[in-house]
Amino acid sequence: MVPTASRSSSSVFVADGEVNLRMDGMDAATTSVGPVVEWLTRLGAEHAQWFVSCYLKLEPRDRSRGKYLIKLKNRIRERLEWLDERGVDRAVRETVERDLRRVREYLEHPGNLPPGRGIAVFAAEPLELFAALPLPRVLRSRLAVDRTPLVRELAALDDEFGMVLCTVYDRTSARFFKVSAFGAEELTGLPAGDTTRAGRFHGGRTAHSAGAGLAGAGEHNFNQRIQEEKHRHYAQIAQRLFDLARGNSVRGIVLAGTGADADAVRPHLHPYLARQVLGATRLNPKSASPAEVMESVLAVRRTMEREWEAKYIEELREARGRGWAVSGVEASLRALSHGQVRTLLVDPTAERSGFRCSTSGRLTSVRDACDGEGAPDAVPDVIDDAIEDTLRLGGHVEVVEDETGRSDVDGLAALLRFRAR
């Protein structure tokens, strides 16, 4: 039986007979997928078994009119055709087909889709394995049938996202959250201090002509006091962020508030923290929930990712002429086989069948390129395999969403660690 995921939890559900392993009872902001990655890796190492691994993008455009399901069904058909071409045993083929069907049926139910932007599903019927993990993002929709589960994207997501601090504040209060790729947890906030009510100053009425001047001076002093209290409050927020960052491995900071004050704390931050600010957003500190904080942090990160993407494309254009970058599927695969790839740039719309040389393990889009490196084993999509190989070798993968930038990528492109001799 395929388990049903709760829409509100960041859980792993494992069908193991009648047992469901739920990890949502753990600390949402500090829970790592490390144990899940280790568990799946161990399964692959201990069992000579075919695994189905599915990474699915669930951006709004993917959900629109069920586009993600259409793409998934097409990939299922292609993977079954690939198994037929390999001539796998009939019983194995039927087992994999049932796993693929279970994945499809699970994802067909809207209640199983997480509110975030992606999901990973792993299945292996002989091991009674079915695991679904909601993800804040997915690099590219992928469906793999392999001897080991594809877990590198999970591990890379955990490493690259890390922990983000978010403070949600107004003039008199502040709340703090630590946000991981899989949830947000509220920390101890600042106690509400003694503040002056932000109202209009009314000078006392007097019959003496000097009263008007005294009232004006009093209003000026009142407004000065209000400003001083605000800046003192913002400085306390900055100090609290500094203390939190000092005790944790922080990958970024998001500032959130109401109106124009959302970014008001930034000038008070230590220069080290100021460089880590990912951006500012609007949230009401009185009513913001952890789920709303999580979504706001992800939205800020998506904006930053588009900026990073543009910088990678600019670097690609400049580096190609100097031999520090390559573009095109085969050129990128060749650089990957030499360990040169620092950042792999991927066109999310590109697909390319190809081969893996059985002796060297090298990926290529050309069958004859394996001469002297073993038999060419067909792979359904070398771009998908290139993503996994890059992550395995410690490289970074950047999916180029901008259509203009894709013209420089040509399926795949790579920024290099070193130039080939």
Short mmCIF file of C-alpha atoms in Angstrom, two decimals:
data_model
loop_
_atom_site.label_atom_id
_atom_site.label_comp_id
_atom_site.label_asym_id
_atom_site.label_seq_id
_atom_site.Cartn_x
_atom_site.Cartn_y
_atom_site.Cartn_z
CA MET A 1 0.00 0.00 0.00
CA VAL A 2 1.36 3.44 -0.94
CA PRO A 3 1.37 5.71 2.10
CA THR A 4 -0.31 9.08 1.99
CA ALA A 5 1.78 12.10 2.89
CA SER A 6 0.56 14.88 5.09
CA ARG A 7 0.67 18.19 3.25
CA SER A 8 1.93 20.00 6.32
CA SER A 9 4.87 17.81 7.27
CA SER A 10 8.37 17.41 5.92
CA SER A 11 8.39 13.66 6.32
CA VAL A 12 9.85 10.54 4.87
CA PHE A 13 7.32 7.76 4.50
CA VAL A 14 8.72 4.28 4.05
CA ALA A 15 6.44 1.41 3.20
CA ASP A 16 8.03 -1.49 5.04
CA GLY A 17 5.22 -3.98 5.36
CA GLU A 18 2.77 -2.19 7.64
CA VAL A 19 5.40 0.15 9.10
CA ASN A 20 5.68 3.82 8.14
CA LEU A 21 8.84 5.62 9.20
CA ARG A 22 7.90 9.21 9.98
CA MET A 23 10.70 11.72 10.49
CA ASP A 24 8.50 14.78 11.02
CA GLY A 25 8.73 14.39 14.78
CA MET A 26 12.34 15.57 14.59
CA ASP A 27 13.48 19.18 14.78
CA ALA A 28 12.30 20.61 11.46
CA ALA A 29 14.98 23.28 11.22
CA THR A 30 17.95 21.10 12.12
CA THR A 31 16.84 17.78 10.65
CA SER A 32 19.20 16.80 7.86
CA VAL A 33 18.57 14.39 5.05
CA GLY A 34 21.97 12.92 5.88
CA PRO A 35 20.48 9.87 7.65
CA VAL A 36 18.10 9.32 4.71
CA VAL A 37 20.97 9.58 2.22
CA GLU A 38 23.06 7.13 4.25
CA TRP A 39 20.14 4.73 4.56
CA LEU A 40 19.37 4.74 0.84
CA THR A 41 23.07 4.46 -0.04
CA ARG A 42 23.43 1.48 2.26
CA LEU A 43 20.44 -0.21 0.63
CA GLY A 44 22.05 0.23 -2.77
CA ALA A 45 25.36 -1.16 -1.56
CA GLU A 46 23.90 -4.17 0.25
CA HIS A 47 21.33 -5.28 -2.35
CA ALA A 48 21.87 -6.10 -6.02
CA GLN A 49 18.56 -4.53 -6.92
CA TRP A 50 17.00 -2.13 -9.40
CA PHE A 51 15.85 1.15 -7.80
CA VAL A 52 13.46 3.76 -9.13
CA SER A 53 14.47 7.32 -8.24
CA CYS A 54 12.21 10.21 -9.15
CA TYR A 55 12.89 13.92 -8.66
CA LEU A 56 9.95 16.07 -9.66
CA LYS A 57 9.75 19.85 -10.01
CA LEU A 58 6.47 21.24 -8.69
CA GLU A 59 6.73 24.88 -9.65
CA PRO A 60 3.37 26.60 -10.34
CA ARG A 61 3.90 26.15 -14.08
CA ASP A 62 4.52 22.41 -13.54
CA ARG A 63 1.31 22.01 -11.54
CA SER A 64 -0.73 23.96 -14.09
CA ARG A 65 -3.13 21.56 -15.86
CA GLY A 66 -1.15 18.58 -14.57
CA LYS A 67 1.91 19.22 -16.75
CA TYR A 68 4.17 17.42 -14.29
CA LEU A 69 2.11 14.24 -14.72
CA ILE A 70 2.30 14.38 -18.51
CA LYS A 71 6.09 14.65 -18.34
CA LEU A 72 6.28 11.87 -15.75
CA LYS A 73 4.21 9.49 -17.86
CA ASN A 74 6.40 10.19 -20.88
CA ARG A 75 9.53 9.43 -18.86
CA ILE A 76 8.01 6.21 -17.52
CA ARG A 77 7.34 5.03 -21.05
CA GLU A 78 10.89 5.93 -22.11
CA ARG A 79 12.44 4.08 -19.15
CA LEU A 80 10.44 0.94 -19.90
CA GLU A 81 11.52 1.10 -23.54
CA TRP A 82 15.12 1.47 -22.35
CA LEU A 83 14.78 -1.66 -20.21
CA ASP A 84 13.40 -3.54 -23.21
CA GLU A 85 16.39 -2.44 -25.28
CA ARG A 86 18.74 -3.76 -22.60
CA GLY A 87 16.98 -7.12 -22.69
CA VAL A 88 16.51 -7.35 -18.92
CA ASP A 89 14.86 -10.41 -17.42
CA ARG A 90 11.10 -10.40 -17.78
CA ALA A 91 10.50 -10.74 -14.03
CA VAL A 92 12.83 -7.80 -13.35
CA ARG A 93 11.12 -5.73 -15.98
CA GLU A 94 7.70 -6.42 -14.45
CA THR A 95 8.98 -5.53 -10.97
CA VAL A 96 10.37 -2.20 -12.17
CA GLU A 97 7.13 -1.52 -14.04
CA ARG A 98 5.16 -2.00 -10.81
CA ASP A 99 7.51 0.38 -9.00
CA LEU A 100 7.05 2.97 -11.72
CA ARG A 101 3.29 2.52 -11.49
CA ARG A 102 3.40 3.01 -7.72
CA VAL A 103 5.35 6.23 -8.14
CA ARG A 104 2.89 7.49 -10.76
CA GLU A 105 -0.17 6.58 -8.70
CA TYR A 106 1.28 8.25 -5.62
CA LEU A 107 1.96 11.49 -7.49
CA GLU A 108 -1.43 11.46 -9.21
CA HIS A 109 -3.16 12.19 -5.89
CA PRO A 110 -3.12 15.95 -5.14
CA GLY A 111 -3.14 15.24 -1.41
CA ASN A 112 0.27 13.57 -1.71
CA LEU A 113 1.90 16.63 -3.29
CA PRO A 114 3.79 18.82 -0.81
CA PRO A 115 3.18 22.58 -0.72
CA GLY A 116 6.82 23.19 -1.68
CA ARG A 117 8.47 23.25 -5.09
CA GLY A 118 9.59 19.63 -5.40
CA ILE A 119 9.50 16.03 -4.24
CA ALA A 120 11.78 12.99 -4.38
CA VAL A 121 10.36 9.45 -4.47
CA PHE A 122 12.31 6.19 -4.22
CA ALA A 123 10.92 2.69 -4.79
CA ALA A 124 12.17 -0.91 -4.85
CA GLU A 125 9.45 -3.54 -4.46
CA PRO A 126 11.73 -6.49 -3.47
CA LEU A 127 13.00 -4.42 -0.53
CA GLU A 128 9.49 -3.20 0.35
CA LEU A 129 10.82 0.30 -0.17
CA PHE A 130 8.70 3.31 -0.95
CA ALA A 131 9.93 6.68 0.31
CA ALA A 132 8.67 10.17 -0.48
CA LEU A 133 10.52 13.29 0.62
CA PRO A 134 9.11 16.81 0.08
CA LEU A 135 11.81 19.20 -1.15
CA PRO A 136 11.96 23.00 -1.27
CA ARG A 137 13.28 22.79 -4.82
CA VAL A 138 14.43 20.28 -7.44
CA LEU A 139 17.20 20.96 -9.95
CA ARG A 140 15.43 19.21 -12.80
CA SER A 141 12.67 16.63 -13.10
CA ARG A 142 14.41 13.26 -13.40
CA LEU A 143 13.31 9.64 -13.44
CA ALA A 144 16.01 6.99 -13.15
CA VAL A 145 16.03 3.19 -13.08
CA ASP A 146 19.42 2.17 -11.77
CA ARG A 147 21.29 -0.31 -9.60
CA THR A 148 21.58 2.32 -6.88
CA PRO A 149 19.20 5.07 -5.73
CA LEU A 150 20.13 8.56 -6.93
CA VAL A 151 20.77 10.46 -3.70
CA ARG A 152 23.38 13.06 -4.64
CA GLU A 153 20.84 15.83 -5.15
CA LEU A 154 19.44 15.21 -1.67
CA ALA A 155 22.90 15.47 -0.13
CA ALA A 156 23.79 18.56 -2.18
CA LEU A 157 20.54 20.32 -1.28
CA ASP A 158 21.22 19.81 2.41
CA ASP A 159 24.80 21.07 2.04
CA GLU A 160 24.08 24.08 -0.17
CA PHE A 161 20.98 25.38 1.63
CA GLY A 162 22.45 24.96 5.10
CA MET A 163 20.75 27.08 7.74
CA VAL A 164 19.25 30.52 7.14
CA LEU A 165 18.37 32.91 9.96
CA CYS A 166 15.21 34.98 9.53
CA THR A 167 14.07 37.78 11.80
CA VAL A 168 10.54 39.15 11.58
CA TYR A 169 10.19 42.48 13.37
CA ASP A 170 8.43 45.78 13.78
CA ARG A 171 9.26 48.84 15.88
CA THR A 172 8.63 47.16 19.22
CA SER A 173 9.08 43.39 18.80
CA ALA A 174 11.17 40.78 16.99
CA ARG A 175 10.89 37.07 16.32
CA PHE A 176 13.69 34.82 15.11
CA PHE A 177 13.60 31.62 13.05
CA LYS A 178 16.18 29.16 11.83
CA VAL A 179 15.23 27.77 8.46
CA SER A 180 16.64 24.65 6.79
CA ALA A 181 15.75 23.18 3.43
CA PHE A 182 12.98 21.21 5.14
CA GLY A 183 11.35 23.51 7.67
CA ALA A 184 11.42 26.52 9.97
CA GLU A 185 11.72 26.56 13.75
CA GLU A 186 11.06 29.59 15.91
CA LEU A 187 13.75 30.58 18.39
CA THR A 188 13.55 32.74 21.49
CA GLY A 189 12.65 36.27 20.49
CA LEU A 190 13.34 39.66 22.02
CA PRO A 191 11.09 40.55 24.92
CA ALA A 192 8.82 43.49 24.24
CA GLY A 193 10.56 46.46 25.81
CA ASP A 194 9.20 49.62 27.34
CA THR A 195 8.42 51.76 24.33
CA THR A 196 6.81 55.10 23.90
CA ARG A 197 3.43 54.90 22.24
CA ALA A 198 3.77 56.02 18.66
CA GLY A 199 1.06 58.62 18.74
CA ARG A 200 0.85 62.27 17.79
CA PHE A 201 2.31 64.58 20.40
CA HIS A 202 -0.21 67.01 21.86
CA GLY A 203 1.29 69.93 23.73
CA GLY A 204 -0.50 71.12 26.83
CA ARG A 205 -2.74 74.17 26.35
CA THR A 206 -1.75 77.31 28.20
CA ALA A 207 -2.76 80.90 28.28
CA HIS A 208 0.85 82.02 28.25
CA SER A 209 2.27 83.02 24.88
CA ALA A 210 5.40 80.93 25.54
CA GLY A 211 3.29 77.76 25.65
CA ALA A 212 3.40 77.25 21.89
CA GLY A 213 7.19 77.30 21.86
CA LEU A 214 7.41 74.83 24.75
CA ALA A 215 4.96 72.51 23.01
CA GLY A 216 7.08 72.59 19.84
CA ALA A 217 10.20 71.71 21.77
CA GLY A 218 8.35 68.92 23.56
CA GLU A 219 7.15 67.43 20.28
CA HIS A 220 10.69 67.51 18.88
CA ASN A 221 12.03 65.75 21.96
CA PHE A 222 9.24 63.18 21.76
CA ASN A 223 10.05 62.36 18.12
CA GLN A 224 13.75 62.16 18.92
CA ARG A 225 13.01 59.70 21.69
CA ILE A 226 10.93 57.57 19.33
CA GLN A 227 13.80 57.46 16.83
CA GLU A 228 16.31 56.56 19.52
CA GLU A 229 14.09 53.72 20.76
CA LYS A 230 13.72 52.37 17.22
CA HIS A 231 17.46 52.39 16.61
CA ARG A 232 18.15 50.82 19.99
CA HIS A 233 15.61 48.10 19.18
CA TYR A 234 17.17 47.46 15.76
CA ALA A 235 20.61 47.29 17.35
CA GLN A 236 19.31 44.64 19.78
CA ILE A 237 17.98 42.63 16.84
CA ALA A 238 21.36 42.91 15.09
CA GLN A 239 23.14 41.73 18.25
CA ARG A 240 20.79 38.77 18.61
CA LEU A 241 21.45 37.76 14.99
CA PHE A 242 25.18 38.05 15.62
CA ASP A 243 24.92 35.79 18.68
CA LEU A 244 22.85 33.22 16.77
CA ALA A 245 25.21 33.25 13.80
CA ARG A 246 28.23 32.82 16.04
CA GLY A 247 26.84 29.60 17.49
CA ASN A 248 25.58 28.11 14.22
CA SER A 249 26.81 27.49 10.70
CA VAL A 250 24.72 30.13 8.92
CA ARG A 251 24.46 30.30 5.11
CA GLY A 252 22.33 33.43 4.92
CA ILE A 253 20.08 35.95 6.65
CA VAL A 254 16.63 37.15 5.63
CA LEU A 255 15.13 40.32 7.10
CA ALA A 256 11.35 40.60 7.26
CA GLY A 257 9.08 43.37 8.47
CA THR A 258 6.18 45.60 7.57
CA GLY A 259 6.22 48.28 4.92
CA ALA A 260 9.41 50.21 4.30
CA ASP A 261 10.91 49.04 7.62
CA ALA A 262 11.51 45.50 6.34
CA ASP A 263 15.14 46.38 5.64
CA ALA A 264 15.66 48.73 8.59
CA VAL A 265 17.95 46.41 10.56
CA ARG A 266 20.54 46.07 7.80
CA PRO A 267 22.55 49.24 8.70
CA HIS A 268 22.90 47.94 12.26
CA LEU A 269 24.41 44.59 11.29
CA HIS A 270 28.04 43.68 11.80
CA PRO A 271 29.81 43.84 8.38
CA TYR A 272 30.29 40.06 8.48
CA LEU A 273 26.53 39.55 8.82
CA ALA A 274 25.63 42.30 6.37
CA ARG A 275 27.46 40.34 3.64
CA GLN A 276 25.25 37.34 4.40
CA VAL A 277 21.91 39.10 3.93
CA LEU A 278 20.05 37.38 1.10
CA GLY A 279 17.32 39.98 0.98
CA ALA A 280 14.34 41.55 2.71
CA THR A 281 10.66 40.68 2.52
CA ARG A 282 7.37 41.69 4.07
CA LEU A 283 5.84 39.71 6.91
CA ASN A 284 3.68 40.64 9.89
CA PRO A 285 5.59 39.74 13.08
CA LYS A 286 2.35 39.41 15.02
CA SER A 287 0.84 36.74 12.79
CA ALA A 288 3.62 35.12 10.70
CA SER A 289 3.63 31.32 10.99
CA PRO A 290 6.70 29.08 10.51
CA ALA A 291 5.21 27.93 7.19
CA GLU A 292 4.89 31.54 5.99
CA VAL A 293 8.44 32.28 7.11
CA MET A 294 9.67 29.21 5.23
CA GLU A 295 7.91 30.23 2.03
CA SER A 296 9.20 33.82 2.30
CA VAL A 297 12.78 32.63 2.80
CA LEU A 298 12.48 30.32 -0.22
CA ALA A 299 11.09 33.20 -2.29
CA VAL A 300 14.06 35.40 -1.34
CA ARG A 301 16.44 32.55 -2.18
CA ARG A 302 14.80 32.07 -5.58
CA THR A 303 15.39 35.73 -6.36
CA MET A 304 19.03 35.38 -5.33
CA GLU A 305 19.37 32.19 -7.40
CA ARG A 306 18.29 34.07 -10.52
CA GLU A 307 20.98 36.67 -9.78
CA TRP A 308 23.58 33.94 -9.27
CA GLU A 309 22.43 32.30 -12.51
CA ALA A 310 23.00 35.53 -14.44
CA LYS A 311 26.52 35.79 -12.97
CA TYR A 312 27.32 32.21 -14.02
CA ILE A 313 26.19 32.94 -17.58
CA GLU A 314 28.31 36.10 -17.67
CA GLU A 315 31.29 34.11 -16.39
CA LEU A 316 30.66 31.43 -19.02
CA ARG A 317 30.76 34.01 -21.81
CA GLU A 318 33.99 35.52 -20.54
CA ALA A 319 35.74 32.25 -19.64
CA ARG A 320 35.12 30.30 -22.85
CA GLY A 321 37.51 32.42 -24.86
CA ARG A 322 40.24 31.85 -22.27
CA GLY A 323 39.78 28.08 -22.06
CA TRP A 324 38.21 28.13 -18.59
CA ALA A 325 34.73 27.07 -19.73
CA VAL A 326 33.11 24.82 -22.35
CA SER A 327 29.63 24.64 -23.84
CA GLY A 328 27.79 21.74 -25.42
CA VAL A 329 26.87 18.27 -24.18
CA GLU A 330 29.88 16.31 -25.43
CA ALA A 331 32.44 18.96 -24.47
CA SER A 332 30.95 19.19 -20.97
CA LEU A 333 30.90 15.40 -20.56
CA ARG A 334 34.53 15.23 -21.61
CA ALA A 335 35.47 17.89 -19.04
CA LEU A 336 33.47 16.01 -16.42
CA SER A 337 35.38 12.79 -17.13
CA HIS A 338 38.65 14.68 -16.53
CA GLY A 339 37.45 16.05 -13.19
CA GLN A 340 37.55 19.63 -14.51
CA VAL A 341 33.96 20.69 -13.81
CA ARG A 342 33.53 23.24 -11.03
CA THR A 343 30.00 24.28 -12.00
CA LEU A 344 27.76 22.41 -14.44
CA LEU A 345 25.21 24.62 -16.18
CA VAL A 346 22.11 22.75 -17.30
CA ASP A 347 19.34 23.58 -19.74
CA PRO A 348 16.24 22.14 -17.97
CA THR A 349 14.48 21.52 -21.28
CA ALA A 350 17.30 19.52 -22.90
CA GLU A 351 17.36 15.72 -23.18
CA ARG A 352 20.04 13.59 -24.82
CA SER A 353 20.36 9.81 -24.93
CA GLY A 354 23.87 8.48 -24.68
CA PHE A 355 26.23 5.92 -23.22
CA ARG A 356 28.43 5.13 -20.26
CA CYS A 357 31.68 3.35 -21.08
CA SER A 358 31.61 0.14 -19.02
CA THR A 359 35.30 0.17 -18.00
CA SER A 360 36.09 3.86 -17.46
CA GLY A 361 32.58 4.92 -16.41
CA ARG A 362 32.81 7.94 -18.70
CA LEU A 363 29.61 9.46 -20.09
CA THR A 364 29.35 10.28 -23.77
CA SER A 365 26.65 11.07 -26.28
CA VAL A 366 28.53 9.20 -29.03
CA ARG A 367 28.59 5.37 -29.09
CA ASP A 368 31.97 5.10 -30.84
CA ALA A 369 33.64 7.35 -28.25
CA CYS A 370 34.06 4.39 -25.85
CA ASP A 371 36.78 2.80 -27.95
CA GLY A 372 39.26 1.26 -25.51
CA GLU A 373 37.15 2.16 -22.46
CA GLY A 374 34.80 -0.82 -22.43
CA ALA A 375 31.44 -1.50 -24.01
CA PRO A 376 29.05 1.45 -24.44
CA ASP A 377 26.12 0.89 -22.05
CA ALA A 378 23.10 2.90 -23.12
CA VAL A 379 21.72 5.49 -20.69
CA PRO A 380 18.34 7.16 -21.25
CA ASP A 381 19.55 10.72 -20.68
CA VAL A 382 23.23 11.64 -20.24
CA ILE A 383 22.23 15.07 -18.90
CA ASP A 384 20.53 13.45 -15.92
CA ASP A 385 23.57 11.24 -15.32
CA ALA A 386 25.89 14.23 -15.70
CA ILE A 387 24.06 15.99 -12.87
CA GLU A 388 24.54 12.99 -10.59
CA ASP A 389 28.23 12.59 -11.54
CA THR A 390 28.94 16.30 -10.97
CA LEU A 391 27.40 16.21 -7.51
CA ARG A 392 29.25 12.98 -6.69
CA LEU A 393 32.55 14.66 -7.59
CA GLY A 394 31.81 17.66 -5.38
CA GLY A 395 30.86 20.06 -8.16
CA HIS A 396 27.98 22.53 -8.21
CA VAL A 397 24.97 22.27 -10.53
CA GLU A 398 23.13 25.37 -11.72
CA VAL A 399 19.94 25.00 -13.76
CA VAL A 400 19.55 27.91 -16.20
CA GLU A 401 15.91 28.96 -16.14
CA ASP A 402 16.40 32.13 -18.18
CA GLU A 403 15.66 31.42 -21.84
CA THR A 404 18.23 33.93 -23.07
CA GLY A 405 20.95 32.35 -20.94
CA ARG A 406 20.15 28.90 -22.31
CA SER A 407 21.41 29.91 -25.74
CA ASP A 408 24.92 29.98 -24.26
CA VAL A 409 24.51 26.60 -22.55
CA ASP A 410 23.60 24.36 -25.52
CA GLY A 411 22.24 21.53 -23.37
CA LEU A 412 25.18 21.54 -20.97
CA ALA A 413 28.02 23.93 -20.22
CA ALA A 414 30.75 23.88 -17.60
CA LEU A 415 32.91 26.32 -15.68
CA LEU A 416 36.25 24.60 -15.11
CA ARG A 417 38.55 24.07 -12.14
CA PHE A 418 41.53 23.81 -14.45
CA ARG A 419 42.23 23.88 -18.15
CA ALA A 420 42.99 20.69 -20.06
CA ARG A 421 46.55 20.34 -21.27
#
